Short mmCIF file of C-alpha atoms in Angstrom, two decimals:
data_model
loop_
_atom_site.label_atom_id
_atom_site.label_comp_id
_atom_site.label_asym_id
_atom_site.label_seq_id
_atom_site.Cartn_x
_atom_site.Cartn_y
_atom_site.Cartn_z
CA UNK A 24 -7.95 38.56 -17.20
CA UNK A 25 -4.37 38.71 -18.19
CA UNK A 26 -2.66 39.82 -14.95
CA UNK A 27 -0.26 38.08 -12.47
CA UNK A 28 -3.55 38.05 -9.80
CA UNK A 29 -5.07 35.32 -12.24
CA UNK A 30 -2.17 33.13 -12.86
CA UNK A 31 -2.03 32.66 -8.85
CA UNK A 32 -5.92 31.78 -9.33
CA UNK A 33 -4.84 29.77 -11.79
CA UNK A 34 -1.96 27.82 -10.42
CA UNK A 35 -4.16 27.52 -7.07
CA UNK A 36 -7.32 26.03 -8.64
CA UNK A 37 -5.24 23.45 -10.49
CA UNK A 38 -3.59 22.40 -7.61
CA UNK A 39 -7.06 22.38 -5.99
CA UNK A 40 -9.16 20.57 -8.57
CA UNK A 41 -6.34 17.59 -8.58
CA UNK A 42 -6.43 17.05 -4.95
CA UNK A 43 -10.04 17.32 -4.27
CA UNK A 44 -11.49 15.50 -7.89
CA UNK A 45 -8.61 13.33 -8.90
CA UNK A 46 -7.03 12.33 -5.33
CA UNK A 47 -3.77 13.43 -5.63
CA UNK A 48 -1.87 13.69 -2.66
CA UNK A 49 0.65 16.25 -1.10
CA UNK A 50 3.96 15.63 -0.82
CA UNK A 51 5.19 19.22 -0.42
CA UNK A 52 3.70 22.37 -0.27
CA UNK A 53 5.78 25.76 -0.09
CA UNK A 54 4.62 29.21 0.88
CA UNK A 55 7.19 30.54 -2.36
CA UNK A 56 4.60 28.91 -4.86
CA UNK A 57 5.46 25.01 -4.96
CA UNK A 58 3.56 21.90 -5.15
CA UNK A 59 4.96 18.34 -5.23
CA UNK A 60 1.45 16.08 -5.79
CA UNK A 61 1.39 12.64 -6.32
CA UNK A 62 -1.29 10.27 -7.80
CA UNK A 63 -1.11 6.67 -7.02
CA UNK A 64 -5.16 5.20 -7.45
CA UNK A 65 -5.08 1.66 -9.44
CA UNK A 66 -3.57 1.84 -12.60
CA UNK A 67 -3.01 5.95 -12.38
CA UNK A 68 0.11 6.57 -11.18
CA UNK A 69 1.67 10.09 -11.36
CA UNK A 70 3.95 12.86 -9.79
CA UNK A 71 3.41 16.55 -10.75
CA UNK A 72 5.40 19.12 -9.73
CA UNK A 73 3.80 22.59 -9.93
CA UNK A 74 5.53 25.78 -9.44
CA UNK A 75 4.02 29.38 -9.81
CA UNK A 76 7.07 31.79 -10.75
CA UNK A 77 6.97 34.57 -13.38
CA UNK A 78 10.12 33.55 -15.65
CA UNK A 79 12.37 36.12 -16.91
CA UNK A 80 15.01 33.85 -18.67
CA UNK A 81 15.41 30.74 -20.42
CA UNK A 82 18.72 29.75 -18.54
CA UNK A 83 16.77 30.07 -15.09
CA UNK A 84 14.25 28.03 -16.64
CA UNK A 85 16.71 25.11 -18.28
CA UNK A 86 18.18 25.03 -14.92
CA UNK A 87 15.34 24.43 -12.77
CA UNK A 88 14.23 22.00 -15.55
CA UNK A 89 17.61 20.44 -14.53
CA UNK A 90 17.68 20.56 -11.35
CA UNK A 91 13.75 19.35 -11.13
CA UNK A 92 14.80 16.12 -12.82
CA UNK A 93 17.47 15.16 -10.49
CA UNK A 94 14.54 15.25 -7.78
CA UNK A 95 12.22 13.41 -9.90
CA UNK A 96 15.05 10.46 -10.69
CA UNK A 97 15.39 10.45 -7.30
CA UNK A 98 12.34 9.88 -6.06
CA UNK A 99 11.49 6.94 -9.04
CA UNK A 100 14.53 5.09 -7.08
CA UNK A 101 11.82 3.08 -4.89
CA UNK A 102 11.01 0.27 -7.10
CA UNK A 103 7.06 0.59 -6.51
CA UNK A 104 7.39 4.19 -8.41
CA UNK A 105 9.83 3.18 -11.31
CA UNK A 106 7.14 3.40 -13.79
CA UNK A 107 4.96 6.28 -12.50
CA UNK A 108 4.78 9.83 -15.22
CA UNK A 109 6.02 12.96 -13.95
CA UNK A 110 4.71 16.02 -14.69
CA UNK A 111 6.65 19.09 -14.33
CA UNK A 112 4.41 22.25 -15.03
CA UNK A 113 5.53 25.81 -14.96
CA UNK A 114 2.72 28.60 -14.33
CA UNK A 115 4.21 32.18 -15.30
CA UNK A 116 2.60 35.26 -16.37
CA UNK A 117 4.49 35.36 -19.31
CA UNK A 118 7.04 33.07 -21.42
CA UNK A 119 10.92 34.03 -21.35
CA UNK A 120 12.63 36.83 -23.20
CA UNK A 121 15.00 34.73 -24.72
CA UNK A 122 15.22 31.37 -27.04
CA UNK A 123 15.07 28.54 -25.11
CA UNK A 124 12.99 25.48 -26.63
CA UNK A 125 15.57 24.40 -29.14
CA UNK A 126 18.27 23.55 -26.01
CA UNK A 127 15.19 21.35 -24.22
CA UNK A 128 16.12 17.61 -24.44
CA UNK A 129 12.78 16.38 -26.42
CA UNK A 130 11.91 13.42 -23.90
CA UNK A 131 12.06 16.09 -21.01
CA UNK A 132 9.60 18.30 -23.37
CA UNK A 133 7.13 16.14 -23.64
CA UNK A 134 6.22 15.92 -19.76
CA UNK A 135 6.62 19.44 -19.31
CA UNK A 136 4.17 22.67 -19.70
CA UNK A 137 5.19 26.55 -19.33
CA UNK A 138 1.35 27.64 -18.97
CA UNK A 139 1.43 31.08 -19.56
CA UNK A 140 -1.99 34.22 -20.17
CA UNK A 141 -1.73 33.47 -23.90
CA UNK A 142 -2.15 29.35 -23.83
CA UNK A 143 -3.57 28.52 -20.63
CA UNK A 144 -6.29 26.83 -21.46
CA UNK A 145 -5.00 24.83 -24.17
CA UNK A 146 -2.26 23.61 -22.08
CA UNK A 147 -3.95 22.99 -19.02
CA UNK A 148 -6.55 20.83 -21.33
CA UNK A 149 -3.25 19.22 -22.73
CA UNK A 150 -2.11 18.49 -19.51
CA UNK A 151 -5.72 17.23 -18.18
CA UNK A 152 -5.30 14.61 -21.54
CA UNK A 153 -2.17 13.27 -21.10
CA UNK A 154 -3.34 12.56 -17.72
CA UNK A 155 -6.15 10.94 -18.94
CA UNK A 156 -8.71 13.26 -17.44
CA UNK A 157 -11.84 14.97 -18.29
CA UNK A 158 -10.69 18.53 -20.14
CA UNK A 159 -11.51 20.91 -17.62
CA UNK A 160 -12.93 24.99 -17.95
CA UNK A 161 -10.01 26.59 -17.10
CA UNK A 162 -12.18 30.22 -18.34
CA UNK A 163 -15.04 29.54 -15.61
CA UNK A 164 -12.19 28.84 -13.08
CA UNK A 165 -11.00 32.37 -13.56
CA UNK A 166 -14.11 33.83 -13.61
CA UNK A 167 -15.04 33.59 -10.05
CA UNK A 168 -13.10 36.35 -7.62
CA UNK A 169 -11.59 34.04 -4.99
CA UNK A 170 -8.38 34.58 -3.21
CA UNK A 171 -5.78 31.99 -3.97
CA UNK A 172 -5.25 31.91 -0.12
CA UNK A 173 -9.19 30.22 -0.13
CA UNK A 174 -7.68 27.18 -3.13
CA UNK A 175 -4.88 26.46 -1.06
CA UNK A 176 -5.69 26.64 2.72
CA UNK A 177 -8.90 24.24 1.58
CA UNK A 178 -5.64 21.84 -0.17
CA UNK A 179 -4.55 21.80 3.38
CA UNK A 180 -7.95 20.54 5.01
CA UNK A 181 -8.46 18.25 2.45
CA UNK A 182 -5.04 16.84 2.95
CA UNK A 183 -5.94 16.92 6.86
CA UNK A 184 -9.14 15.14 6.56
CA UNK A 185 -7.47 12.13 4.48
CA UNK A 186 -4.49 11.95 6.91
CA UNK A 187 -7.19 11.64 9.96
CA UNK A 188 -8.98 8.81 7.21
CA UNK A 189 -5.61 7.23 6.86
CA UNK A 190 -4.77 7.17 10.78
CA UNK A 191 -8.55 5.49 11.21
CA UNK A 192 -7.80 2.75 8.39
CA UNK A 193 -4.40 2.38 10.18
CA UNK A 194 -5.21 2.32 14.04
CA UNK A 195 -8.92 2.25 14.03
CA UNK A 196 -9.35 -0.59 15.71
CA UNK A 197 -8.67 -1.57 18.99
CA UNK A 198 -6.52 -5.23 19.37
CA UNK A 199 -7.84 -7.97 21.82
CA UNK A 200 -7.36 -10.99 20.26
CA UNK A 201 -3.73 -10.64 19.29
CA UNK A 202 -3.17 -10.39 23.25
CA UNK A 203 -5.07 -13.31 23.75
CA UNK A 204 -3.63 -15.42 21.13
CA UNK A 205 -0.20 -14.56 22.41
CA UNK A 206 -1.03 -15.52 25.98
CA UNK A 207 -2.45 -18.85 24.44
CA UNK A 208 0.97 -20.03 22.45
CA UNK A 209 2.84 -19.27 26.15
CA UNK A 210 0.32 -21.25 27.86
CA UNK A 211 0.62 -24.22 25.35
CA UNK A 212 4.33 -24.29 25.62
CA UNK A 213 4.47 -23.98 29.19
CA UNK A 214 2.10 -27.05 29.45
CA UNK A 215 4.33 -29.08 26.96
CA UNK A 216 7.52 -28.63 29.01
CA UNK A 217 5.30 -29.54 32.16
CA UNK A 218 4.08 -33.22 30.44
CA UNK A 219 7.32 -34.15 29.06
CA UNK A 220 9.31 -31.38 26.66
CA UNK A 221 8.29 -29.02 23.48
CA UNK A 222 10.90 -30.87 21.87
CA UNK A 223 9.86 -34.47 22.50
CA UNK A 224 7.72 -36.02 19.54
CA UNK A 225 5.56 -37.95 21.59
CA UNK A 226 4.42 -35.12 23.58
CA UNK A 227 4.07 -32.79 20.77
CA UNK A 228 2.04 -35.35 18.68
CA UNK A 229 0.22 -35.96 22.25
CA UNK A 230 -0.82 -32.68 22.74
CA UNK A 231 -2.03 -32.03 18.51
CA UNK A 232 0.89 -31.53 16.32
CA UNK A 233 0.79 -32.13 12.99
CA UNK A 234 1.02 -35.99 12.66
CA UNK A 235 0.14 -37.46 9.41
CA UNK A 236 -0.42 -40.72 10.91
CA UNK A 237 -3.11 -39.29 12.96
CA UNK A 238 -4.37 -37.40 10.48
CA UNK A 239 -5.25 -40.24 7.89
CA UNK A 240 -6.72 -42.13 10.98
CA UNK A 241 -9.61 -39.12 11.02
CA UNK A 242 -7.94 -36.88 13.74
CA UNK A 243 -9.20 -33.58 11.45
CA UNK A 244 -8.41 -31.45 14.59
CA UNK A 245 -4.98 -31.71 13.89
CA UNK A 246 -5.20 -29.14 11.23
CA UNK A 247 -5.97 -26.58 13.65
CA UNK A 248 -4.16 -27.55 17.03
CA UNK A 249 -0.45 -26.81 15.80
CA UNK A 250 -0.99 -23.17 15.53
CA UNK A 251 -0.75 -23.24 19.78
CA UNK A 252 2.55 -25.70 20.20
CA UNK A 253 5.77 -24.38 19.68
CA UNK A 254 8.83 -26.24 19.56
CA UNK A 255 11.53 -25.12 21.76
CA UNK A 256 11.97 -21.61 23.40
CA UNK A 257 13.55 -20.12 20.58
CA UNK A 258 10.77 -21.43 18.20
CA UNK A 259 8.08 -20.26 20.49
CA UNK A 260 9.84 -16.82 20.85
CA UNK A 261 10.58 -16.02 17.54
CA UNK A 262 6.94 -16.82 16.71
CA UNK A 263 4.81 -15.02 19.95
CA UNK A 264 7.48 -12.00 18.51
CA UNK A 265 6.38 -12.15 14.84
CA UNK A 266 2.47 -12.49 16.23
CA UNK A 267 2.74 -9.83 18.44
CA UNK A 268 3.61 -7.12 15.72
CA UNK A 269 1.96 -8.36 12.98
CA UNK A 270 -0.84 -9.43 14.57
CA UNK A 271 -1.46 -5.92 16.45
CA UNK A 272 -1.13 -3.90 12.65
CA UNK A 273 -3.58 -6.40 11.43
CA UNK A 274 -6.29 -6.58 14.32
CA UNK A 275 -5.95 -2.81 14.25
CA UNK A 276 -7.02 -2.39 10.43
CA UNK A 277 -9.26 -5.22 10.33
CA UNK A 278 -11.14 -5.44 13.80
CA UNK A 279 -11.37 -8.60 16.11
CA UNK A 280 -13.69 -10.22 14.08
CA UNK A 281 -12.22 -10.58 10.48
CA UNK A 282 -8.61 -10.82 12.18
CA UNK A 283 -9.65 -13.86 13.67
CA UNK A 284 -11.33 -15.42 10.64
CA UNK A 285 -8.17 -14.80 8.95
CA UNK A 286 -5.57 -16.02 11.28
CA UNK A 287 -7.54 -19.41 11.79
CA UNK A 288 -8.04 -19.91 7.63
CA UNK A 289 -4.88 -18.79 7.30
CA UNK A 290 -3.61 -21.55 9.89
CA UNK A 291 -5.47 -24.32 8.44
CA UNK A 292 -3.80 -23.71 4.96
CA UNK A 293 -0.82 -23.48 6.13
CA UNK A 294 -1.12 -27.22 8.34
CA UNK A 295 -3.05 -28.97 5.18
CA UNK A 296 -0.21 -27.77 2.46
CA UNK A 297 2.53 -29.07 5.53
CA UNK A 298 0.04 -32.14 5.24
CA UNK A 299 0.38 -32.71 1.74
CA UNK A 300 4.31 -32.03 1.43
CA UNK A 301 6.11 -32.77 4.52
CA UNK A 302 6.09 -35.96 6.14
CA UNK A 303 7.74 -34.77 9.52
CA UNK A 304 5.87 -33.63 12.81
CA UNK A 305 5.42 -30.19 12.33
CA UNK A 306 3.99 -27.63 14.85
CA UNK A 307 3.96 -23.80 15.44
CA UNK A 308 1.67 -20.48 14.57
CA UNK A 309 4.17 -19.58 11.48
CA UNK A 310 1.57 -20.73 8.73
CA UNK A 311 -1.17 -18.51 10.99
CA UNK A 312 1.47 -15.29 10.86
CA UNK A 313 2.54 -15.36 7.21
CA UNK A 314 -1.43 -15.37 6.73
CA UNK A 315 -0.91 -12.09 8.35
CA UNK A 316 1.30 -10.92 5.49
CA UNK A 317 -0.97 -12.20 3.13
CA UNK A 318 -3.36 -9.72 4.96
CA UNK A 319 -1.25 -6.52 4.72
CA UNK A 320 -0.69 -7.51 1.13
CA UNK A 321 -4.61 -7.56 0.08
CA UNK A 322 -4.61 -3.84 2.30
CA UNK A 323 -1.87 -2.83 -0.14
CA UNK A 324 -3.95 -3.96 -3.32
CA UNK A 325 -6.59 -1.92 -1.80
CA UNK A 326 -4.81 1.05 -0.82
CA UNK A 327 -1.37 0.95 -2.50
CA UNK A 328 -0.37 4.73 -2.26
CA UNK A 329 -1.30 4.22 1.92
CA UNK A 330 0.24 0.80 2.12
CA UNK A 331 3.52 1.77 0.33
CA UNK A 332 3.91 4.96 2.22
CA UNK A 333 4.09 3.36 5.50
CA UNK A 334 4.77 -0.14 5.97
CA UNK A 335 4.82 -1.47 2.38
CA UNK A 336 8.86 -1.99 1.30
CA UNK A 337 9.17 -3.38 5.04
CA UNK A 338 6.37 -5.71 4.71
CA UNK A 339 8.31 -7.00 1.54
CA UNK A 340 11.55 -7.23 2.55
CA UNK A 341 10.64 -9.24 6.09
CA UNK A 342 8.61 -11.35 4.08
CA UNK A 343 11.37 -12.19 1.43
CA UNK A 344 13.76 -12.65 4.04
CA UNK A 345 11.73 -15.28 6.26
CA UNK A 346 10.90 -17.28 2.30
CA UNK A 347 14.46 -17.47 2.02
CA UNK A 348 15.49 -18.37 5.40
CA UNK A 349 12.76 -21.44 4.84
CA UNK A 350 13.95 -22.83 1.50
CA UNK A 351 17.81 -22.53 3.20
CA UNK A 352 17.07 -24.07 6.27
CA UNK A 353 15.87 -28.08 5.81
CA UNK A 354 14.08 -27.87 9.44
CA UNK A 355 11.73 -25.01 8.51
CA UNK A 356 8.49 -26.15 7.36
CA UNK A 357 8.09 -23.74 4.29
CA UNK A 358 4.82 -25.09 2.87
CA UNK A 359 3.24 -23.97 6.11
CA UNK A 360 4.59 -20.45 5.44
CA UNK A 361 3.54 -20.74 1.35
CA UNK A 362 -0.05 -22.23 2.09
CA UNK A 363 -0.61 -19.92 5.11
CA UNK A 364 0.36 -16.69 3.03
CA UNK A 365 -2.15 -17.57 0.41
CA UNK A 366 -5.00 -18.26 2.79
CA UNK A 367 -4.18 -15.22 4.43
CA UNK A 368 -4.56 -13.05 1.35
CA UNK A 369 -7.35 -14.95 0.25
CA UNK A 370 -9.23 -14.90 3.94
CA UNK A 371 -8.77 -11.21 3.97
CA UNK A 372 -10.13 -10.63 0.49
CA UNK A 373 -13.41 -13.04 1.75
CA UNK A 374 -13.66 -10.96 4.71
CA UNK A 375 -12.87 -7.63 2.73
CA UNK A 376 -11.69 -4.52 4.77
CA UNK A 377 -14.79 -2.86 7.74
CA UNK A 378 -16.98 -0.16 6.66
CA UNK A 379 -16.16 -0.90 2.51
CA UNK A 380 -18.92 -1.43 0.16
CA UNK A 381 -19.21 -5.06 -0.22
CA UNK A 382 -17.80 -6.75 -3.28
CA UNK A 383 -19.75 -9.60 -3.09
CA UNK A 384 -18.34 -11.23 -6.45
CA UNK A 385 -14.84 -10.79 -5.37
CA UNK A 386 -15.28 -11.94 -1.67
CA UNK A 387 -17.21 -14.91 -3.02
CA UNK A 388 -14.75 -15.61 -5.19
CA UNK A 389 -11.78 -15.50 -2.79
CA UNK A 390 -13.84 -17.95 -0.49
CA UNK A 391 -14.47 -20.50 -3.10
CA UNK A 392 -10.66 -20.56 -4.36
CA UNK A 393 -9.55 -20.66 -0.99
CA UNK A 394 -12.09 -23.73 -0.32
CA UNK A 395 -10.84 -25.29 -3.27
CA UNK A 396 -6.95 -25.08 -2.57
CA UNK A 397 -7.77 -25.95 1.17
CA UNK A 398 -10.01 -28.89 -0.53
CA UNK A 399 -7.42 -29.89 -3.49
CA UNK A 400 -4.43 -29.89 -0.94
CA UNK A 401 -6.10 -32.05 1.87
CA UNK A 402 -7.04 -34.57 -0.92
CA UNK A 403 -3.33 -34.49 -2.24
CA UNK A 404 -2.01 -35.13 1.33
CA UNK A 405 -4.51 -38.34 1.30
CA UNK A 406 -3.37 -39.90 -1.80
CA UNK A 407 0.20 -39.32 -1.11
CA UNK A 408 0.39 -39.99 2.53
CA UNK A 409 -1.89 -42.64 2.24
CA UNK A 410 -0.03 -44.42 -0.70
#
């Protein structure tokens, strides 16, 4: 079937069979015969760029070669997609009239395919290989009489049943305890400047802040009570702010229930490594809320093409700023923020993500290193506090 009817089959069914089999995602789709598809699933991590287009000449085709790499270096400009392949594949009826190989740069060559009637099938296996892929039967694909309109309008309900998958992993949940956390830190304060002042040590260590003293004299509740007392408006604000945001994103992706397991785990490692390396009174949700990052982090391990897309570089760059900002400023309790990351990451890989298959090794796993840090660092704090 050597006609331009089963090239469109063609071009359509590729496009089809790498969305539906190999989760490759859409990034642009035109009417004139244009696919941008990217592939970003654990260690497979790939753009293709498909056009259909019956080439005449080899300068039209050098050019768009051209042109198609200036879109490609482009895009490769967010550090997360330095290192992914591109794929630039050409599906024509027939090859150019003219010469046109020799002129091709040899490194641009090698990640690009002119399929045409005559080699179809052994480039579209090539292509499958260098992917890494099963080699398809590009024959029985041609065989069947389907319209390319049926390939590509089911590309667009595939794409519109992931995008509803991706708003349900993203907002499926609806936040309570975020609210109610919130309200608690505003109560706390507003109690503290009633008995005294959120800046006065003896009320803070009064009311359960972070007091080694104490601690060492068996007052274990102090690992827990610091997350509610804030020192000083601007403390608490800056705080009830961060929580509010993060906390919301969070509770949203992983329900009431696991959110709360991993903001209190994540607020006890962040008070026992303050234990264990800072001698001051300490007090404040921050080690609670970078536990939150550490919990948008393990969503990004599990969905990395869905975490980077949305919130990922912003989720990095917050999180880099508020690291530096502690190790510049001598009054920020960075350990907090360091021990409360980890134990959020680690909580949220105990608690895993709702309605996943359980991974029972890895969630055990997480639990018993974050047992043992939590463990380790508490026992650190008593030798060196109590020394």
């Amino acid at each position: 079937m050597y006609s331009t009817l089963s090239q469109d089959i063609l071009f359509w069914r590729l496009a089809y069979e790498l969305v539906r089999n190999y989760r490759f995602r859409v990034l642009k789709m035109s009417e004139q015969g244009e696919l941008w598809l990217e592939q970003m699933e654990g260690k497979n991590k790939n753009i293709v760029r498909l056009l259909r287009y019956d080439i005449d000449w080899g300068n039209w085709l050098l050019h768009d070669i051209e042109q198609t790499e200036k879109v490609i270096r482009k895009y490769k400009e967010a550090p997360y997609r330095k290192k992914m392949n591109a794929y630039n594949i050409y599906i024509s009826t027939y090859p150019p009239v003219d010469d046109w190989e020799h002129r091709l740069d040899r490194s641009i060559k090698t990640n690009m395919f002119l399929i045409v009637a005559d080699n179809r099938e052994n480039e579209v296996c090539a292509f499958f290989e260098r992917l890494h892929l099963p080699e398809p039967n590009v024959d029985e694909w041609l065989i069947e009489d389907i319209d390319p309109a049926y390939y590509k309008q089911a590309i667009r309900e595939i794409e519109r049943q992931r995008n509803q998958s991706e708003r349900v992993l993203l907002f499926g949940k609806k936040p309570r305890l975020t609210y109610i956390f919130v309200a608690l830190n505003m109560i706390m304060f507003f109690l503290l400047e009633l008995a005294g002042s959120s800046t006065d040590i003896v009320t803070l260590v009064y009311f359960g802040a972070k007091y080694n003293p104490a601690i060492l004299d068996g007052e274990w509740w102090r690992f827990i009570t610091p997350m509610l007392l804030h020192i000083g408006f601007a403390h608490l604000f800056m705080n009830t702010l961060a929580l509010y945001y993060l906390g919301l994103s969070v509770e949203r992706i992983y329900g009431s229930l696991r959110f709360f397991l991993i903001y209190i785990l994540a607020g006890i490692s962040g008070v026992t490594a303050s234990f264990a390396f800072t001698d001051q009174v300490s007090a404040g949700a921050s080690g609670a809320i970078f536990g939150l990052f550490g919990a948008l982090l393990y969503f990004g391990i599990v969905y990395p093409s869905l975490f980077f897309r949305t919130m990922g570089m912003n989720v990095f760059a917050v999180l880099a700023i508020n690291l530096a900002f502690g190790f510049i400023v001598p009054m920020v309790d960075n350990s907090a923020h360091i021990g409360g990351l980890i134990g959020g990451f680690l909580a949220s890989a105990f608690v895993h993500l709702p309605k996943h298959k359980p991974l029972f090794f890895r969630q055990l796993s997480a639990l018993f290193l974050l047992a043992i840090i939590i463990g380790a660092t508490i026992a650190y704090g008593f030798l060196m506090n109590g020394s």
